[in-house]
XYZ file of C-alpha atoms in Angstrom:
308
model
C 53.073 70.919 72.150
C 52.284 68.684 69.002
C 55.926 67.144 69.215
C 55.520 66.410 72.978
C 52.110 64.863 72.234
C 53.499 62.712 69.438
C 56.533 61.689 71.616
C 54.196 60.656 74.510
C 52.003 58.575 72.065
C 55.046 56.843 70.812
C 56.268 56.170 74.400
C 52.784 54.805 75.209
C 53.009 52.461 72.135
C 56.577 51.265 73.205
C 55.388 50.514 76.546
C 52.459 48.477 75.183
C 54.733 46.520 73.015
C 57.207 45.912 75.811
C 54.468 44.768 78.104
C 53.349 42.208 75.386
C 56.949 40.868 74.895
C 57.406 40.715 78.489
C 54.496 38.472 78.890
C 55.365 36.352 75.900
C 58.766 36.071 77.225
C 57.504 34.469 80.489
C 55.648 31.812 78.362
C 58.799 31.120 76.331
C 60.885 30.841 79.439
C 58.467 28.254 80.795
C 58.659 26.358 77.522
C 62.336 26.464 77.411
C 62.359 25.140 80.998
C 60.348 22.222 80.110
C 62.331 21.439 77.202
C 65.332 21.534 79.207
C 63.952 19.112 81.744
C 63.247 16.605 79.024
C 66.382 17.102 77.155
C 68.803 13.957 76.407
C 72.030 15.507 75.480
C 75.431 14.036 76.128
C 76.421 14.355 79.784
C 80.152 13.854 79.390
C 80.470 16.499 76.772
C 78.622 18.923 79.009
C 80.949 18.092 82.097
C 83.824 19.281 79.914
C 81.961 22.478 78.914
C 81.192 23.088 82.535
C 85.002 22.536 83.618
C 86.123 25.005 80.619
C 83.450 27.766 81.566
C 86.036 29.968 83.153
C 88.040 30.093 79.923
C 85.134 30.181 77.461
C 83.418 33.674 78.028
C 80.726 32.806 75.335
C 78.601 35.233 73.400
C 76.898 38.235 75.007
C 73.500 36.808 74.660
C 74.385 33.682 76.211
C 75.937 35.532 79.183
C 72.844 37.769 79.565
C 70.659 34.791 79.587
C 72.879 32.994 82.246
C 72.838 36.329 84.160
C 69.074 36.366 84.322
C 68.775 32.586 85.164
C 71.224 33.036 88.097
C 69.280 36.011 89.325
C 66.188 33.773 89.501
C 64.010 35.435 87.134
C 61.536 33.680 85.054
C 61.848 35.583 81.920
C 63.830 35.504 78.786
C 66.161 37.973 77.318
C 63.337 39.670 75.516
C 61.322 39.884 78.662
C 64.344 41.717 80.255
C 64.796 44.289 77.499
C 61.022 44.733 77.587
C 61.218 45.651 81.305
C 64.124 48.015 80.547
C 61.926 49.776 77.847
C 58.987 50.127 80.228
C 61.073 51.662 82.926
C 63.023 53.917 80.421
C 59.722 55.139 79.079
C 58.262 55.745 82.644
C 61.468 57.494 83.650
C 61.336 59.637 80.527
C 57.920 60.841 81.229
C 58.667 61.671 84.800
C 61.614 63.700 83.954
C 59.922 65.349 81.082
C 57.383 66.491 83.370
C 59.915 67.532 86.175
C 62.554 69.108 83.931
C 60.400 70.501 80.913
C 63.294 69.652 78.590
C 62.816 67.027 75.842
C 66.560 66.512 75.396
C 67.484 66.316 78.956
C 64.714 63.888 79.874
C 65.493 61.749 76.915
C 69.206 61.771 77.477
C 68.852 61.169 81.284
C 66.422 58.479 80.759
C 68.570 56.534 78.253
C 71.655 56.904 80.360
C 70.278 56.145 83.736
C 67.658 53.519 83.368
C 69.298 50.815 81.470
C 72.399 51.108 83.742
C 70.300 50.821 86.899
C 68.349 47.768 85.496
C 71.514 45.929 84.620
C 72.863 46.951 88.053
C 69.644 45.572 89.790
C 69.949 42.444 87.771
C 73.590 41.994 88.723
C 72.861 42.695 92.565
C 70.050 40.234 92.519
C 72.215 37.531 90.996
C 74.930 38.391 93.530
C 72.580 38.189 96.569
C 71.054 34.958 95.350
C 74.528 33.323 94.748
C 75.804 34.445 98.031
C 72.645 32.976 99.833
C 73.175 29.723 97.857
C 76.827 29.700 98.922
C 75.786 30.188 102.498
C 73.176 27.213 102.464
C 75.276 24.899 100.540
C 77.274 23.416 103.634
C 74.003 22.727 105.236
C 72.762 21.004 102.076
C 75.958 18.846 101.820
C 75.544 17.890 105.475
C 71.937 16.687 104.866
C 73.335 14.690 101.932
C 76.014 13.019 103.959
C 73.555 12.072 106.554
C 71.237 10.699 103.914
C 73.969 8.783 102.186
C 75.210 7.226 105.467
C 71.741 6.005 106.179
C 71.934 3.841 103.061
C 69.849 6.129 100.673
C 70.631 6.338 96.931
C 71.943 9.659 95.444
C 68.544 10.348 93.893
C 66.720 9.759 97.149
C 69.349 12.109 98.755
C 68.562 14.805 96.420
C 64.862 14.592 96.867
C 65.425 14.757 100.619
C 67.599 17.801 100.453
C 65.068 19.584 98.269
C 62.411 19.122 101.164
C 64.714 20.059 104.004
C 66.094 23.263 102.637
C 64.722 26.845 102.108
C 64.956 28.771 98.983
C 66.947 29.376 97.020
C 68.997 26.333 97.192
C 65.949 24.211 98.075
C 64.353 25.389 94.732
C 67.344 24.247 92.743
C 67.587 20.914 94.295
C 63.708 20.420 93.916
C 64.236 21.291 90.259
C 66.785 18.582 89.944
C 64.523 16.151 91.746
C 61.571 17.067 89.406
C 63.761 16.541 86.381
C 64.641 13.013 87.444
C 61.126 12.220 88.084
C 60.320 13.195 84.637
C 62.931 10.736 83.475
C 65.979 12.757 83.044
C 69.198 11.225 84.113
C 70.544 12.592 87.435
C 73.830 13.532 85.854
C 72.245 15.783 83.385
C 70.012 17.337 85.968
C 73.018 18.261 88.148
C 74.997 19.531 85.090
C 72.020 21.897 84.458
C 72.129 23.156 88.029
C 75.782 23.735 87.703
C 75.354 25.716 84.542
C 72.503 27.653 86.036
C 74.607 28.760 88.944
C 78.070 28.914 87.316
C 79.123 31.845 89.446
C 78.861 29.829 92.587
C 82.255 28.056 92.457
C 81.597 25.638 95.574
C 78.372 24.307 93.903
C 80.188 23.803 90.575
C 82.869 21.723 92.532
C 80.186 19.640 93.975
C 78.534 19.061 90.715
C 81.831 18.071 89.154
C 82.834 15.775 91.965
C 79.462 13.961 91.979
C 79.737 13.475 88.155
C 83.315 12.240 88.259
C 82.587 9.826 91.140
C 79.442 8.489 89.336
C 81.666 7.648 86.287
C 84.893 6.336 88.060
C 83.601 5.265 91.552
C 84.820 6.565 94.873
C 83.532 7.600 98.403
C 81.274 10.494 97.879
C 80.868 11.169 101.509
C 84.739 11.950 102.129
C 84.448 14.214 99.021
C 81.563 16.073 100.328
C 83.045 16.418 103.720
C 86.224 17.895 102.037
C 84.144 20.362 100.121
C 82.528 21.575 103.443
C 85.911 22.050 104.967
C 87.143 24.024 101.899
C 84.043 26.257 102.054
C 84.483 27.120 105.631
C 88.258 28.012 105.152
C 86.827 30.350 102.101
C 84.271 31.902 104.277
C 86.866 32.854 106.850
C 89.081 34.293 103.972
C 86.054 36.205 102.671
C 85.155 37.772 105.998
C 88.866 38.878 106.524
C 88.775 40.394 103.038
C 85.509 42.272 103.787
C 87.009 43.737 107.084
C 90.252 44.831 105.203
C 88.248 46.697 102.386
C 85.574 48.098 104.660
C 87.132 51.631 104.780
C 87.550 51.705 101.067
C 84.073 50.566 100.223
C 82.654 53.453 102.634
C 84.833 55.993 100.879
C 83.590 54.650 97.538
C 79.969 55.151 98.523
C 80.787 58.567 99.790
C 82.570 59.614 96.520
C 79.595 58.268 94.471
C 77.052 60.150 96.251
C 78.754 63.515 96.382
C 78.111 64.534 92.782
C 74.338 63.629 93.110
C 74.010 65.328 96.448
C 75.735 68.633 94.982
C 73.547 68.764 91.840
C 70.420 68.188 93.977
C 71.538 71.079 96.390
C 72.338 73.339 93.503
C 68.994 72.735 91.954
C 67.289 73.519 95.177
C 69.286 76.642 95.484
C 68.959 77.923 91.998
C 66.974 75.792 89.604
C 68.173 77.738 86.535
C 71.946 77.314 87.460
C 71.509 73.394 86.909
C 68.553 73.864 84.294
C 71.001 75.128 81.732
C 72.663 71.790 81.660
C 69.340 70.289 80.243
C 68.209 73.286 78.243
C 71.623 74.525 76.367
C 73.186 72.331 73.861
C 76.632 72.920 75.284
C 75.099 72.017 78.737
C 73.773 68.576 77.174
C 77.389 68.007 75.999
C 78.945 68.670 79.338
C 76.314 66.616 81.170
C 76.883 63.836 78.964
C 80.753 64.003 79.379
C 80.358 64.304 83.314
C 77.829 61.409 83.391
C 80.163 59.210 81.278
C 83.347 60.067 83.445
C 81.077 59.578 86.615
C 80.304 56.027 85.481
C 83.847 55.076 84.491
C 85.052 56.415 87.962
C 82.602 54.416 89.850
C 83.526 51.387 87.986
C 87.296 51.966 88.438
C 86.642 52.502 92.365
C 84.604 49.329 92.433
C 87.373 47.461 90.885
C 89.865 48.832 93.490
C 87.878 48.123 96.583
C 86.481 44.660 95.241
C 89.512 42.767 94.112
C 87.494 39.697 93.222
C 84.860 41.718 90.998
């Protein structure tokens, strides 16, 4: 009982620390955001960096920071890990009450919670990127109309920001606000391209605008070509989704079967499943089974999602 009380106290302490760093990270993210808006780095060098992004994977911390930003979260890496700690502690306490096993609750909370948090972050990023991809043709059409009316590119960006909904409206609004603070339009567009590096069509748009701003050319024709390419890409993606629909359904069924089986076995005879959490050999078997399950799910996902 003393060990459980001490562990619960340590868990509460970790949760309080996580809350503190989570709040502090939002303040740091806001400061970094303002510093980025007022930055004055070399735009040509950053253009080359944007073009080489597919070849340069970068450090893990930078990739995680980019993932958080693409997901639209106003937190830093520390804030994200604070969130993971909070949820891990919460799941641990719930499992400790339900299972009554200290080792089983600790193992499952450390195995499941971080995976689910990273998965939720990736899903949020993918949904937001997909939504931006869907909104981009409309945004480019608004820009074409504005440019044909004789407005400058800066005015066109501000108009696009006011005419479109979230999330792409938020991104164009951010570019417009940065230019109003005195930042060159090229640098503001580069920042948007870096924030949304997974949206290839947006990166193509940013690169095209930057090249034309430096070399000259007909921006309207380029935007029309991008819209046509995006429509063809949308048709291809729909065809791919239709071809892999059966495989994706099978993957969801295979992924849910182990969870359903364990749940039914626990309801039928709690001691049958409980030994996996109370017996040392059961803990080892549970760890091996959980690891193989995760590997299998990743493998199946690669098979049914060729582009992932």
